[in-house]
Each structure stands twice: as structure tokens, then as C-alpha cells.
CSV table of C-alpha atoms in Angstrom, one decimal:
chain,number,residue,atom,x,y,z
A,93,UNK,CA,128.1,164.7,196.1
A,94,UNK,CA,128.1,166.8,199.4
A,95,UNK,CA,131.0,169.2,199.3
A,96,UNK,CA,130.5,170.8,202.8
A,97,UNK,CA,128.1,170.9,205.6
A,98,UNK,CA,127.2,167.2,205.4
A,99,UNK,CA,125.0,165.5,208.0
A,100,UNK,CA,126.4,163.8,211.1
A,101,UNK,CA,125.2,160.5,209.9
A,102,UNK,CA,128.1,160.4,207.4
A,103,UNK,CA,130.6,160.3,210.4
A,104,UNK,CA,133.9,162.3,210.5
A,105,UNK,CA,134.9,163.2,207.0
A,106,UNK,CA,137.6,165.6,206.0
A,107,UNK,CA,136.1,167.6,203.1
A,108,UNK,CA,133.3,165.8,201.1
A,109,UNK,CA,131.0,162.8,200.8
A,110,UNK,CA,129.8,160.9,197.8
A,111,UNK,CA,126.6,159.2,198.6
A,112,UNK,CA,126.2,156.1,196.4
A,113,UNK,CA,123.1,153.7,196.5
A,114,UNK,CA,123.5,150.4,195.0
A,115,UNK,CA,120.7,149.0,192.8
A,116,UNK,CA,118.5,146.3,194.3
A,117,UNK,CA,117.9,143.1,192.3
A,118,UNK,CA,114.5,142.5,190.6
A,119,UNK,CA,112.3,140.2,192.8
A,120,UNK,CA,109.9,139.3,190.0
A,121,UNK,CA,111.8,138.7,186.7
A,122,UNK,CA,115.3,138.2,185.3
A,123,UNK,CA,117.0,141.0,183.6
A,124,UNK,CA,120.4,141.7,181.9
A,125,UNK,CA,121.8,144.8,180.4
A,126,UNK,CA,125.2,146.0,179.4
A,127,UNK,CA,127.2,148.3,177.1
A,128,UNK,CA,130.3,148.2,175.0
A,129,UNK,CA,132.4,151.3,174.8
A,130,UNK,CA,135.6,152.4,173.2
A,131,UNK,CA,137.9,151.7,176.3
A,132,UNK,CA,135.6,149.8,178.5
A,133,UNK,CA,132.5,147.5,178.7
A,134,UNK,CA,130.0,146.6,181.5
A,135,UNK,CA,127.3,144.1,182.4
A,136,UNK,CA,124.5,143.7,184.9
A,137,UNK,CA,122.4,140.7,185.6
A,138,UNK,CA,119.5,140.6,188.2
A,139,UNK,CA,116.6,138.6,189.1
A,140,UNK,CA,114.7,136.6,191.8
A,141,UNK,CA,116.3,133.8,193.8
A,142,UNK,CA,112.7,133.3,195.2
A,143,UNK,CA,109.9,135.4,193.8
A,144,UNK,CA,109.0,138.3,196.0
A,145,UNK,CA,111.3,137.0,198.7
A,146,UNK,CA,114.9,137.0,197.7
A,147,UNK,CA,116.8,138.6,194.7
A,148,UNK,CA,120.2,139.1,193.5
A,149,UNK,CA,122.1,141.6,191.4
A,150,UNK,CA,125.6,141.3,190.1
A,151,UNK,CA,127.6,143.7,187.7
A,152,UNK,CA,131.1,144.0,186.4
A,153,UNK,CA,133.2,146.4,184.4
A,154,UNK,CA,136.6,146.4,182.8
A,155,UNK,CA,138.6,148.6,180.5
A,156,UNK,CA,140.7,147.0,177.6
A,157,UNK,CA,142.9,150.1,177.2
A,158,UNK,CA,145.9,147.9,177.7
A,159,UNK,CA,144.9,145.5,174.9
A,160,UNK,CA,144.2,148.5,172.5
A,161,UNK,CA,147.6,150.0,173.2
A,162,UNK,CA,149.7,146.8,173.0
A,163,UNK,CA,149.8,146.4,169.1
A,164,UNK,CA,151.2,150.0,168.8
A,165,UNK,CA,154.0,149.2,171.2
A,166,UNK,CA,154.9,145.8,169.8
A,167,UNK,CA,158.2,146.8,168.2
A,168,UNK,CA,159.2,149.1,171.0
A,169,UNK,CA,161.9,148.3,173.7
A,170,UNK,CA,159.4,149.7,176.2
A,171,UNK,CA,156.0,148.0,176.8
A,172,UNK,CA,153.3,149.5,179.1
A,173,UNK,CA,149.7,149.1,180.0
A,174,UNK,CA,146.9,150.2,182.4
A,175,UNK,CA,143.5,148.6,183.1
A,176,UNK,CA,141.0,148.7,185.8
A,177,UNK,CA,138.1,146.4,186.6
A,178,UNK,CA,135.5,146.5,189.3
A,179,UNK,CA,132.6,144.0,190.5
A,180,UNK,CA,129.5,144.6,192.5
A,181,UNK,CA,127.1,142.2,193.9
A,182,UNK,CA,124.0,142.4,196.1
A,183,UNK,CA,121.5,139.9,197.7
A,184,UNK,CA,118.3,141.1,199.4
A,185,UNK,CA,116.0,138.9,201.5
A,186,UNK,CA,112.5,139.9,202.7
A,187,UNK,CA,111.9,138.0,206.0
A,188,UNK,CA,108.4,139.6,206.5
A,189,UNK,CA,106.9,143.1,206.1
A,190,UNK,CA,109.0,144.5,209.0
A,191,UNK,CA,112.4,142.8,208.3
A,192,UNK,CA,114.8,142.9,205.4
A,193,UNK,CA,118.2,141.8,205.1
A,194,UNK,CA,120.8,143.0,202.5
A,195,UNK,CA,124.3,141.6,201.7
A,196,UNK,CA,126.5,143.5,199.3
A,197,UNK,CA,130.1,143.7,198.1
A,198,UNK,CA,132.4,145.9,196.0
A,199,UNK,CA,135.8,144.8,194.5
A,200,UNK,CA,137.9,147.2,192.4
A,201,UNK,CA,141.5,147.3,191.1
A,202,UNK,CA,143.5,149.7,189.0
A,203,UNK,CA,146.9,148.6,187.6
A,204,UNK,CA,149.5,150.1,185.5
A,205,UNK,CA,152.8,148.5,184.3
A,206,UNK,CA,155.9,149.6,182.4
A,207,UNK,CA,158.5,147.1,181.1
A,208,UNK,CA,161.8,147.9,179.4
A,209,UNK,CA,163.9,145.3,177.6
A,210,UNK,CA,167.2,146.4,176.5
A,211,UNK,CA,168.8,144.7,173.5
A,212,UNK,CA,172.0,142.9,174.2
A,213,UNK,CA,175.3,144.9,173.5
A,214,UNK,CA,178.9,144.4,173.8
A,215,UNK,CA,181.5,146.4,175.6
A,216,UNK,CA,185.1,147.0,174.3
A,217,UNK,CA,186.2,143.8,176.1
A,218,UNK,CA,183.7,141.7,174.4
A,219,UNK,CA,181.4,141.1,177.4
A,220,UNK,CA,177.7,140.9,176.5
A,221,UNK,CA,175.1,142.9,178.5
A,222,UNK,CA,171.3,142.4,178.6
A,223,UNK,CA,168.9,143.9,181.0
A,224,UNK,CA,165.2,143.9,181.8
A,225,UNK,CA,163.2,146.2,184.1
A,226,UNK,CA,159.6,146.4,185.2
A,227,UNK,CA,157.6,149.1,187.3
A,228,UNK,CA,154.2,148.4,188.8
A,229,UNK,CA,151.6,150.6,190.2
A,230,UNK,CA,148.2,149.3,191.6
A,231,UNK,CA,145.6,150.4,193.9
A,232,UNK,CA,142.2,149.0,194.9
A,233,UNK,CA,139.5,148.4,197.4
A,234,UNK,CA,137.4,145.6,198.6
A,235,UNK,CA,134.2,146.4,200.6
A,236,UNK,CA,131.6,144.2,202.2
A,237,UNK,CA,128.4,145.2,204.0
A,238,UNK,CA,125.6,143.3,205.7
A,239,UNK,CA,122.5,145.5,206.6
A,240,UNK,CA,119.3,144.8,208.5
A,241,UNK,CA,116.3,147.0,207.9
A,242,UNK,CA,113.7,147.0,210.6
A,243,UNK,CA,110.3,148.8,210.4
A,244,UNK,CA,109.6,149.3,214.1
A,245,UNK,CA,106.3,151.1,213.4
A,246,UNK,CA,104.5,153.1,210.7
A,247,UNK,CA,106.7,156.1,211.7
A,248,UNK,CA,110.1,154.6,212.8
A,249,UNK,CA,112.7,152.8,210.6
A,250,UNK,CA,116.0,151.4,211.8
A,251,UNK,CA,119.0,150.3,209.7
A,252,UNK,CA,121.8,148.4,211.4
A,253,UNK,CA,124.8,147.9,209.2
A,254,UNK,CA,128.2,146.0,209.6
A,255,UNK,CA,130.9,146.8,207.0
A,256,UNK,CA,134.5,145.8,206.2
A,257,UNK,CA,136.8,147.8,203.9
A,258,UNK,CA,140.2,147.0,202.7
A,259,UNK,CA,142.1,149.5,200.8
A,260,UNK,CA,145.5,148.7,199.1
A,261,UNK,CA,148.1,150.7,197.4
A,262,UNK,CA,151.5,149.4,195.9
A,263,UNK,CA,154.3,150.8,193.9
A,264,UNK,CA,157.5,148.8,193.0
A,265,UNK,CA,160.1,148.1,190.5
A,266,UNK,CA,162.5,145.2,189.6
A,267,UNK,CA,165.4,145.0,187.3
A,268,UNK,CA,167.5,142.1,186.0
A,269,UNK,CA,170.9,142.3,184.3
A,270,UNK,CA,172.7,139.4,182.6
A,271,UNK,CA,176.4,139.6,181.8
A,272,UNK,CA,178.2,137.1,179.6
A,273,UNK,CA,182.0,137.3,179.3
A,274,UNK,CA,184.1,136.2,176.5
A,275,UNK,CA,184.5,132.6,177.9
A,276,UNK,CA,180.7,132.1,178.0
A,277,UNK,CA,180.3,132.5,181.7
A,278,UNK,CA,177.1,134.3,182.9
A,279,UNK,CA,176.5,136.5,185.8
A,280,UNK,CA,172.9,137.7,186.9
A,281,UNK,CA,172.2,140.7,189.0
A,282,UNK,CA,168.7,141.1,190.4
A,283,UNK,CA,167.3,144.1,192.1
A,284,UNK,CA,163.8,144.6,193.7
A,285,UNK,CA,162.1,147.1,195.8
A,286,UNK,CA,158.5,148.0,196.6
A,287,UNK,CA,156.4,150.3,198.8
A,288,UNK,CA,152.9,149.2,199.9
A,289,UNK,CA,150.4,150.8,202.2
A,290,UNK,CA,146.7,150.0,203.2
A,291,UNK,CA,143.8,150.9,205.4
A,292,UNK,CA,141.4,148.3,206.8
A,293,UNK,CA,138.1,149.4,208.4
A,294,UNK,CA,135.6,147.5,210.6
A,295,UNK,CA,132.4,149.4,211.2
A,296,UNK,CA,129.2,148.9,213.0
A,297,UNK,CA,126.4,151.6,212.9
A,298,UNK,CA,122.7,151.8,213.6
A,299,UNK,CA,120.7,154.6,212.0
A,300,UNK,CA,117.0,155.4,212.9
A,301,UNK,CA,114.5,157.7,211.1
A,302,UNK,CA,111.4,159.0,212.7
A,303,UNK,CA,108.8,160.5,210.6
A,304,UNK,CA,107.2,163.1,212.9
A,305,UNK,CA,104.7,164.4,210.2
A,306,UNK,CA,104.9,164.9,206.4
A,307,UNK,CA,107.1,168.0,206.8
A,308,UNK,CA,109.5,166.9,209.4
A,309,UNK,CA,111.6,163.8,210.2
A,310,UNK,CA,114.2,163.1,212.8
A,311,UNK,CA,117.4,161.1,212.2
A,312,UNK,CA,119.6,159.7,214.9
A,313,UNK,CA,121.9,156.7,215.5
A,314,UNK,CA,125.3,155.5,216.8
A,315,UNK,CA,128.4,154.1,215.0
A,316,UNK,CA,131.8,152.7,215.9
A,317,UNK,CA,134.7,152.3,213.4
A,318,UNK,CA,137.9,150.4,214.1
């Protein structure tokens, strides 16, 4: 986590940078690991597609907080829940000693809901009213990246990366009211509204590192974001 004074290679950022490096798959043997927690669990699987040539890594995580809360709200008129899940995947391929390719992706979503079912009641004229309402809040991101690592020489390395990022935010609500008069005629009123926003980024960048000597290295490159 770089809170200030971050390097130019991170591009134009407002306040801080979180530098995360995804694990690379094992090229020699298969491996699986995971954990089960009180509110979430995760699993990771990795291994070679072709030994010492191509490997893969996939991992996933999900919370079951919504399932744990549900029994406690079973007899309530209001039902709510929240969960998140994310998924990571990566493939690396060694073309030769100078060229490596990496394809990676991330997909994550958070979602919260609140449902209110009002029991039927009658007014003074004998009309029966019943209503249901639901509120939703969700946000998530999908990211894909293709990177080419090129060892130009013993002192110069170049990484060229193309990425796509799709961020989504949505908040909305809906309600439905059913009115039945004394003659048995039904009238339904439906109301819905929602607000959504998103950011899509296409990016292409090339970063180079030149190792001048054991104590000094020079980093330079270019990038473009749409």
C-alpha cells in the first residue's frame, strides 16, 4: 500500500496505490488448498497444463453470511441479506527463455437486499390491502489482462500489458401493492426505480527495467488509457 509519492509507472492516481501481484501456477505439480471460515470460505487449485511450459491457477471465495442470517429472520416481515464472491484465474506460458505470456482475470460482486412483505389488512370499507417491497444494492468489477514479458538482454526486461476493466454500481427498489375490494375485484400497483453507474477502462502499457548495476536500475515506459 503506497499512500503517497508513488512512482510514475502507476499512472495518474488521486491519493494511493494498492500494488497486488497474482500468484502464478505451479509448472511442475498439481496443488490445491483452501480454508473454511465463520462467514466465508475459499479454495485455490493450480498445476501444470504442460510441465515446465504452461501452468494454470484458479481461486474463488464466497461469504455465506446471507445463509447464516436467514434462519433468524424467518418469522420476520422483513428479510435481508448480504454476500460477496470473487474469482481469480491465471494462465502462464513459457514460449522460450526470453518470452513469457500471462493471461489473467478477476471477477467480483457484492450484493445486499432487503425485502418487506406486509401482511394483508382491511380498511373500514372492507377493502383488502397487501404490499411487497424490495431494495437492492450491488457493486462489482471484472478485469482481464494479457501480459508479454520479454527479456531483451541480461540487463533489460520489457513488460507489455493490455487490460480491460468494467466496474458496475447499482441501487434500486421496487414495490407492489394489491388491493381487493368487497366484490373480489383486484387492482395491482407496481412501482420501480433504479440508479446505475459504471466505469470501463481499456489500457495498453509497456514498462521496461534496465539493471545498470547491482545498486541501480532504471524504469521507463509508456501507457495509454481509454
